[in-house]
Tab-separated table of C-alpha atoms in Angstrom:
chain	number	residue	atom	x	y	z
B	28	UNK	CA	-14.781	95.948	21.346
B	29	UNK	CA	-13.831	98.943	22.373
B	30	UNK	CA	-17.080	100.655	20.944
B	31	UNK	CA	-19.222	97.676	23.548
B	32	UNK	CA	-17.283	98.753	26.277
B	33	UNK	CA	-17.908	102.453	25.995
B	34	UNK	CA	-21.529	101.144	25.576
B	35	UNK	CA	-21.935	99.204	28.588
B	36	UNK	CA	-20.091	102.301	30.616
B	37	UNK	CA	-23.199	104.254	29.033
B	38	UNK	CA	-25.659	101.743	30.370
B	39	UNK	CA	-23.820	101.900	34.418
B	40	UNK	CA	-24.879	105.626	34.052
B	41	UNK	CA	-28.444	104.984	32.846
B	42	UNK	CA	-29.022	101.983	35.250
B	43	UNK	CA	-28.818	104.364	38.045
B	44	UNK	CA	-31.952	105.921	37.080
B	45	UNK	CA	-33.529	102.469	37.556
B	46	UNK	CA	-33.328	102.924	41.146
B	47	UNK	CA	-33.200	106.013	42.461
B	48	UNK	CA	-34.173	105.859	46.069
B	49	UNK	CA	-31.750	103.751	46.714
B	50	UNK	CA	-29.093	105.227	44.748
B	51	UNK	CA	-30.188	108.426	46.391
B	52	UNK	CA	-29.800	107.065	49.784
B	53	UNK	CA	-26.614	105.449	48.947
B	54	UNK	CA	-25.321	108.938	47.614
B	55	UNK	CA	-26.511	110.562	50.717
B	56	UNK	CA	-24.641	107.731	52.737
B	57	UNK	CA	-21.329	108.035	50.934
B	58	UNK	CA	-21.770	111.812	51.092
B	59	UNK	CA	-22.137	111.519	54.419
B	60	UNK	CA	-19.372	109.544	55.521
B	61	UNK	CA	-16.825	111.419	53.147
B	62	UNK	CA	-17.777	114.461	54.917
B	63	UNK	CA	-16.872	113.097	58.491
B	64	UNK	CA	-13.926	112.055	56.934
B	65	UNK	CA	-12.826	114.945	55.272
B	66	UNK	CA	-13.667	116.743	58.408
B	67	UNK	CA	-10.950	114.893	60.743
B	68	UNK	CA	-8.520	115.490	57.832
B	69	UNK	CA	-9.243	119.350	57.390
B	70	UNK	CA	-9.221	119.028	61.449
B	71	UNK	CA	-5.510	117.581	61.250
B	72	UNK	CA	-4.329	119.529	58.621
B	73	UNK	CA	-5.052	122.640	60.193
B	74	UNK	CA	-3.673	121.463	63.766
B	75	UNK	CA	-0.378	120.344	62.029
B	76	UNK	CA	0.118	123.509	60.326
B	77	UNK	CA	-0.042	125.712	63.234
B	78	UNK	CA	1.891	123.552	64.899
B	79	UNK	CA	4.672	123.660	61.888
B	80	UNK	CA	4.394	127.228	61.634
B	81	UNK	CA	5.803	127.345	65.553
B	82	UNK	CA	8.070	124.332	65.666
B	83	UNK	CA	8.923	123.858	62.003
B	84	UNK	CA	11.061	126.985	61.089
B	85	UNK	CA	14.615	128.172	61.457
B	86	UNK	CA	15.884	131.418	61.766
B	87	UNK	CA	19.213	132.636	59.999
B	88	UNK	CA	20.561	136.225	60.402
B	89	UNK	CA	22.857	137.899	57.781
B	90	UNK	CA	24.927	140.659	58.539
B	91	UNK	CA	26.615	142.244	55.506
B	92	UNK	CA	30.136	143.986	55.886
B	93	UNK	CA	29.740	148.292	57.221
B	94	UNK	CA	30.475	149.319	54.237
B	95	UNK	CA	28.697	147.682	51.695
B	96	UNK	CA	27.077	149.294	48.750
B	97	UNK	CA	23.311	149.347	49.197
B	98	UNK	CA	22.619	148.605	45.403
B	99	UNK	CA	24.330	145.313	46.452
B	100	UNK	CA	22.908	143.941	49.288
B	101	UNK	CA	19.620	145.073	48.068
B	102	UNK	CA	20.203	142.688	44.964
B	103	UNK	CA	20.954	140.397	47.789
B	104	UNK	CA	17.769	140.571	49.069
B	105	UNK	CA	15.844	140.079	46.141
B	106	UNK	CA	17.806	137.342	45.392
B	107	UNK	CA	17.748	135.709	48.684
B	108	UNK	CA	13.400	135.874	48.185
B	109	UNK	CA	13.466	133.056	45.727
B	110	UNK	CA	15.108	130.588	48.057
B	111	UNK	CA	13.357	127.147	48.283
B	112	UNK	CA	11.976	127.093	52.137
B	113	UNK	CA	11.948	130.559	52.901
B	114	UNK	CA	8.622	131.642	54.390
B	115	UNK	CA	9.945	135.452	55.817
B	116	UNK	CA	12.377	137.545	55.231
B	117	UNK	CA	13.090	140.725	57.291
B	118	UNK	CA	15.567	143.277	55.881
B	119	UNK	CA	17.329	145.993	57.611
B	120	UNK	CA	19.360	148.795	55.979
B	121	UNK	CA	21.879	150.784	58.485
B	122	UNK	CA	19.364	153.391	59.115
B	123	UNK	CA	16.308	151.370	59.681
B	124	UNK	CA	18.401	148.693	62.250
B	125	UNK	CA	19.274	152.179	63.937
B	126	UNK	CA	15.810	153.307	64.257
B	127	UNK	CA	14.252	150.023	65.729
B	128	UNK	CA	17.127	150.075	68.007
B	129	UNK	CA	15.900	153.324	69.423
B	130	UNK	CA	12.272	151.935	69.641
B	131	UNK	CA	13.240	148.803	71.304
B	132	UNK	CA	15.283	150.908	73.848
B	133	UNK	CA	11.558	152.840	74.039
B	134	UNK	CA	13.291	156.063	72.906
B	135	UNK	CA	14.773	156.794	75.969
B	136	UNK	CA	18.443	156.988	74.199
B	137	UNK	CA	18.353	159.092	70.809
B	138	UNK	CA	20.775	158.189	68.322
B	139	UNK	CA	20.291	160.581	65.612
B	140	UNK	CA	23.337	162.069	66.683
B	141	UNK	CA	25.326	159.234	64.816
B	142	UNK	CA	24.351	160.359	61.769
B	143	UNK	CA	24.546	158.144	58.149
B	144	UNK	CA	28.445	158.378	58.333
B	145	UNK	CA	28.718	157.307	62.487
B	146	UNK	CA	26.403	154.615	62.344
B	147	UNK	CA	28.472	151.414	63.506
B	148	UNK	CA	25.454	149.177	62.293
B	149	UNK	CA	25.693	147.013	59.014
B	150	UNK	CA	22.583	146.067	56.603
B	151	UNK	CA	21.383	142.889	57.950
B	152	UNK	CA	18.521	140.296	57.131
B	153	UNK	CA	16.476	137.775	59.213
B	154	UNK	CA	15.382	134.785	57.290
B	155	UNK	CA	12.844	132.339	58.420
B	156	UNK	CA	12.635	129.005	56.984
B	157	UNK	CA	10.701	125.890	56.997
B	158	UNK	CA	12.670	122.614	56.935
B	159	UNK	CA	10.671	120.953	55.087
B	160	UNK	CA	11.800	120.527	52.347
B	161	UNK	CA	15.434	119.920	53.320
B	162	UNK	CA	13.911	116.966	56.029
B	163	UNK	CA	14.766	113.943	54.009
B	164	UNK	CA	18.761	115.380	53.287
B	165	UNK	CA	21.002	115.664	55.988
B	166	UNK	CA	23.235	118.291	54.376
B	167	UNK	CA	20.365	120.458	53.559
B	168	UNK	CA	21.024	123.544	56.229
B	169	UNK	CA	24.851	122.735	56.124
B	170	UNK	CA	24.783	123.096	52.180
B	171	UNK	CA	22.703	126.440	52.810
B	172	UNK	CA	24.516	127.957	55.453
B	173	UNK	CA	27.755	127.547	52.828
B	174	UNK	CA	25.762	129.210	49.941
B	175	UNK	CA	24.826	131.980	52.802
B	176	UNK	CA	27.954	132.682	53.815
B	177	UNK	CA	29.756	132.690	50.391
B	178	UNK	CA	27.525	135.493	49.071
B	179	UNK	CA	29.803	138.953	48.391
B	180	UNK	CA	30.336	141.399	51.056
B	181	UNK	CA	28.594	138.641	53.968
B	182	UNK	CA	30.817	139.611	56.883
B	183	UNK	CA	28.883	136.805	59.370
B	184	UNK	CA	25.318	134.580	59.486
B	185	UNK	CA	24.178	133.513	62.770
B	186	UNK	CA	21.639	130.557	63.561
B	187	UNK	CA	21.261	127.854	66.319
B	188	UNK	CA	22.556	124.692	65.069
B	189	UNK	CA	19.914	123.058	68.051
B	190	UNK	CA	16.915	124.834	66.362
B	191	UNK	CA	17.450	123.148	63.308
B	192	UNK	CA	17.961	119.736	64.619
B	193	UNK	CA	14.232	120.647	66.590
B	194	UNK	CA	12.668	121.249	63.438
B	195	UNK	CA	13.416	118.321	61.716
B	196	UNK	CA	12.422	116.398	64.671
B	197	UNK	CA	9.370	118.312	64.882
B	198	UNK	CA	8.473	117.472	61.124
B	199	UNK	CA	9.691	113.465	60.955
B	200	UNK	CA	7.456	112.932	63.886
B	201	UNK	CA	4.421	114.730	62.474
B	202	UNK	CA	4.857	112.934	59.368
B	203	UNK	CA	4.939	109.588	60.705
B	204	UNK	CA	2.095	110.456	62.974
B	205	UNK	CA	-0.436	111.924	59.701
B	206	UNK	CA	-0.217	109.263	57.244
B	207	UNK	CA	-0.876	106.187	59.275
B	208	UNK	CA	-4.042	108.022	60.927
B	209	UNK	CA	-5.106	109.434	57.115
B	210	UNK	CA	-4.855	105.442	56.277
B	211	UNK	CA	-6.627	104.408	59.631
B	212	UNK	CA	-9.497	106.957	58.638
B	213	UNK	CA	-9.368	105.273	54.659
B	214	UNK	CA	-10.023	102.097	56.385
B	215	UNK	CA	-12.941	102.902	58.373
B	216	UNK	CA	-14.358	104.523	54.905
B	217	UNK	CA	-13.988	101.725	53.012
B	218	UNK	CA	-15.660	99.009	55.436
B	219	UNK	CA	-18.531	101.983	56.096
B	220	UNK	CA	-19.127	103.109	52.087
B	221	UNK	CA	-18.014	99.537	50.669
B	222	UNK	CA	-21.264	97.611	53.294
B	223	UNK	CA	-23.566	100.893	51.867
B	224	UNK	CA	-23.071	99.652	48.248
B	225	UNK	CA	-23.425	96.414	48.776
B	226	UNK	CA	-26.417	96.639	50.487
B	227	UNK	CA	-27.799	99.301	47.208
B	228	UNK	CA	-26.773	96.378	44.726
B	229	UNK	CA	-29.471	94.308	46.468
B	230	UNK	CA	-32.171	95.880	44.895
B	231	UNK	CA	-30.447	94.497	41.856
B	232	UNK	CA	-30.092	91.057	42.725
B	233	UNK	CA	-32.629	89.715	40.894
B	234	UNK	CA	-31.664	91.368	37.418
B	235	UNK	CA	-27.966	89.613	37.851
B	236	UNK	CA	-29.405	86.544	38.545
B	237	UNK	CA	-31.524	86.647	35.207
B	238	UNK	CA	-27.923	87.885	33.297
B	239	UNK	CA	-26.400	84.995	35.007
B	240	UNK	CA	-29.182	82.625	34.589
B	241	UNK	CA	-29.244	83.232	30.170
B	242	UNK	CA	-25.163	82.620	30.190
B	243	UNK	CA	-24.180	86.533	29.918
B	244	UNK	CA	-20.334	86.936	30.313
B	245	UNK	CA	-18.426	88.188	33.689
B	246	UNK	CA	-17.482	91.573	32.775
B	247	UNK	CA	-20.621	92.017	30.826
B	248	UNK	CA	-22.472	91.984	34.231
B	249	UNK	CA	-20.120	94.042	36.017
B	250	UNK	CA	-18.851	96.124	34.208
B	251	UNK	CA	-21.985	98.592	34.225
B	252	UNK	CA	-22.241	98.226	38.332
B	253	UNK	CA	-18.475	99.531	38.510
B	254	UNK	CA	-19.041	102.181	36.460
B	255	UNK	CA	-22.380	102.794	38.593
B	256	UNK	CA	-20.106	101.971	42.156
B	257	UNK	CA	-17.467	104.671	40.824
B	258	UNK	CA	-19.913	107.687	40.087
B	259	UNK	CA	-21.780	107.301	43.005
B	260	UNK	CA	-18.399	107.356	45.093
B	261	UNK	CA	-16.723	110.252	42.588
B	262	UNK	CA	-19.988	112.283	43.250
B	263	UNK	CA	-20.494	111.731	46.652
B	264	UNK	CA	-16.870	112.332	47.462
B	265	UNK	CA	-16.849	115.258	45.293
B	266	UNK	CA	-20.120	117.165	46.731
B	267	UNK	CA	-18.452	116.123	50.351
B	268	UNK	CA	-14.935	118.267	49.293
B	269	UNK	CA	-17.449	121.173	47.773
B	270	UNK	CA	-19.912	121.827	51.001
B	271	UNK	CA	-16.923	121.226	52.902
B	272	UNK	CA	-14.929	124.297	50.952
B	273	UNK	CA	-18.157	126.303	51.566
B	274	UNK	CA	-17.957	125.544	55.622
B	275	UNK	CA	-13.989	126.980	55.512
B	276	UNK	CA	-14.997	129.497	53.334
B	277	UNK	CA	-17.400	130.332	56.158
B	278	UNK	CA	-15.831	129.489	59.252
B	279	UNK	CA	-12.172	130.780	58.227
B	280	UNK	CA	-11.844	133.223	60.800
B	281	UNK	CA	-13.339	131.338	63.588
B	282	UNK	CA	-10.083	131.106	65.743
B	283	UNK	CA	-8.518	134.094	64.294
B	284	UNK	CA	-8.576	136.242	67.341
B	285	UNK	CA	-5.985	136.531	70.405
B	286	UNK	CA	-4.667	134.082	71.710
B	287	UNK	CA	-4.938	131.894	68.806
B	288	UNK	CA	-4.786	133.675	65.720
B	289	UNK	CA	-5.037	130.992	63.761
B	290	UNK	CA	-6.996	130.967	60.114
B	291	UNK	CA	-8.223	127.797	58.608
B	292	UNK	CA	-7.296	126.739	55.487
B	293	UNK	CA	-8.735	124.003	52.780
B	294	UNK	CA	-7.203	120.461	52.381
B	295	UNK	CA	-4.437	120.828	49.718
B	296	UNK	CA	-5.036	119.419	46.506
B	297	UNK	CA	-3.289	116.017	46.961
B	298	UNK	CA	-5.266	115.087	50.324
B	299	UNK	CA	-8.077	116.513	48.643
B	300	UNK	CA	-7.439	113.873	45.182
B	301	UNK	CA	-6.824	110.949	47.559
B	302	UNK	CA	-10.007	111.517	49.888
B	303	UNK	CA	-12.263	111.488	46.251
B	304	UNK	CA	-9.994	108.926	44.503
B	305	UNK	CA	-10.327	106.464	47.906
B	306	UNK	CA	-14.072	106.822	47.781
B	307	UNK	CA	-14.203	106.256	44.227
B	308	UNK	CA	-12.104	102.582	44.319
B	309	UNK	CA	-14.047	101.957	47.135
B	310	UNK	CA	-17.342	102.370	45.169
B	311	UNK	CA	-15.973	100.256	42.431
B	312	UNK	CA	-14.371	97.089	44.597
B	313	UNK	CA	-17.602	97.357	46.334
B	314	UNK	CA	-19.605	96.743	43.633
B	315	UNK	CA	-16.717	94.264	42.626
B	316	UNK	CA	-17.286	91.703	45.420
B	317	UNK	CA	-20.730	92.531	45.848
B	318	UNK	CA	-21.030	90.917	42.143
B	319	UNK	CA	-18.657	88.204	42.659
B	320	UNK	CA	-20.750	86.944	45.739
């Protein structure tokens, strides 16, 4: 059994040499659409990460006690890299949070006079995080502000409770906004590539009707078209995601000048799995009903 089914899979794949304008058309049409709608989701993407990267972080300041050892709060620091969320960190030792104070004041006031032993500032770090991943638990930036605040020689950690609260705002409502317009856009592909192979499997029409006609079974029929629905959608969704790569290979840098200074990126892989796995059921149910009927 299993030996006829891998057989009749073989036979989808060779069938589609039978016709190959129209399987060439159809590929061009599912190609086609897949592009326009990977294009709207690279579009989105893009637009909702810029927007993230502005309203979807939290900064937290750490200021370590005066007199500190530096081989401990520069453990700290290392340490304080490998925390889940954190997308910058910006570390100051004594010396260095006296120097940019002397820029910032445009060197009118020179403070080298302090010296290493007068300098009344302590080692401090700025972290910036993304909420993300602490959006679906409440206790996620009151559970890190403890762990913060515990570590050895902390003396305080600042934030803005309000900026937090924005942030996870920011991200519920993007998230509820993305999905249902992703699954909007899957609808309009699957009416638009699921009509395209039915009208392919015409040219077939008369071959079923000759299977039907000397008694061959259901799934004998079909199950060579599915296999033939599913490649066409795998490769037309596939060469859709690679000449799409190539244009934000190519176009990358577009926007990345003032103002804006903003880089495009590629779909991430699970947007990019459910654009070619959508086309692909698509291309099989297509075939599916176009069978049945």
């Amino acid at each position: 059994m299993l030996a006829l089914f891998f057989r009749l899979v073989g036979r989808g794949i060779r069938d589609m040499g039978l016709h190959p304008w129209a399987n060439i058309f159809t590929l061009v049409a599912v190609t086609m659409v897949s592009i326009m709608a990977g294009l709207f989701m690279l579009t989105l993407h893009n637009v909702n990460q810029e927007l993230l990267k502005s309203k979807g972080q939290v900064e937290i300041q750490i200021f370590w006690a005066a007199n500190t050892p530096a081989e401990d709060y520069e453990k700290q620091w290392a340490d304080l890299k490998r925390i889940e969320g954190l997308k910058d960190i910006r570390t100051f030792t004594p010396e260095n949070a006296l120097k940019q104070l002397s820029e910032a004041l445009s060197d009118t006031d020179d403070f080298s006079w302090l010296g290493e032993s007068r300098n009344p500032l302590p080692p401090t770090a700025l972290l910036s995080f993304s909420v993300e991943p602490g959006v679906e638990n409440e206790r996620w930036a009151a559970d890190l502000l403890h762990d913060l605040k515990a570590l050895p020689f902390v003396d305080k950690v600042h934030y803005n409770p309000l900026q937090i609260d924005l942030a996870r705002g920011w991200i519920s409502l993007t998230q509820s906004i993305v999905w249902p317009i992703i699954g909007f856009l899957g609808l309009i592909v699957a009416l638009v590539v699921g009509n395209t192979m039915r009208l392919s499997l015409m040219t077939r029409k008369d071959e079923i009707e000759i299977l039907y006609l000397v008694g061959a079974k259901q799934w004998f029929i079909r199950l060579p078209l599915l296999t033939g629905g599913a490649l066409l959608g795998l490769i037309g969704s596939s060469t859709a995601l690679g000449i799409l790569y190539a244009a934000q290979q190519f176009f990358a840098d577009i926007l990345n000048f003032p103002p804006l200074f903003m880089k495009l990126t590629f779909l991430p892989p699970e947007q990019c799995l459910i654009l070619a796995g959508t086309v692909t059921l698509i291309g099989m149910l297509s075939s599916f009903v176009a069978v049945k009927n």
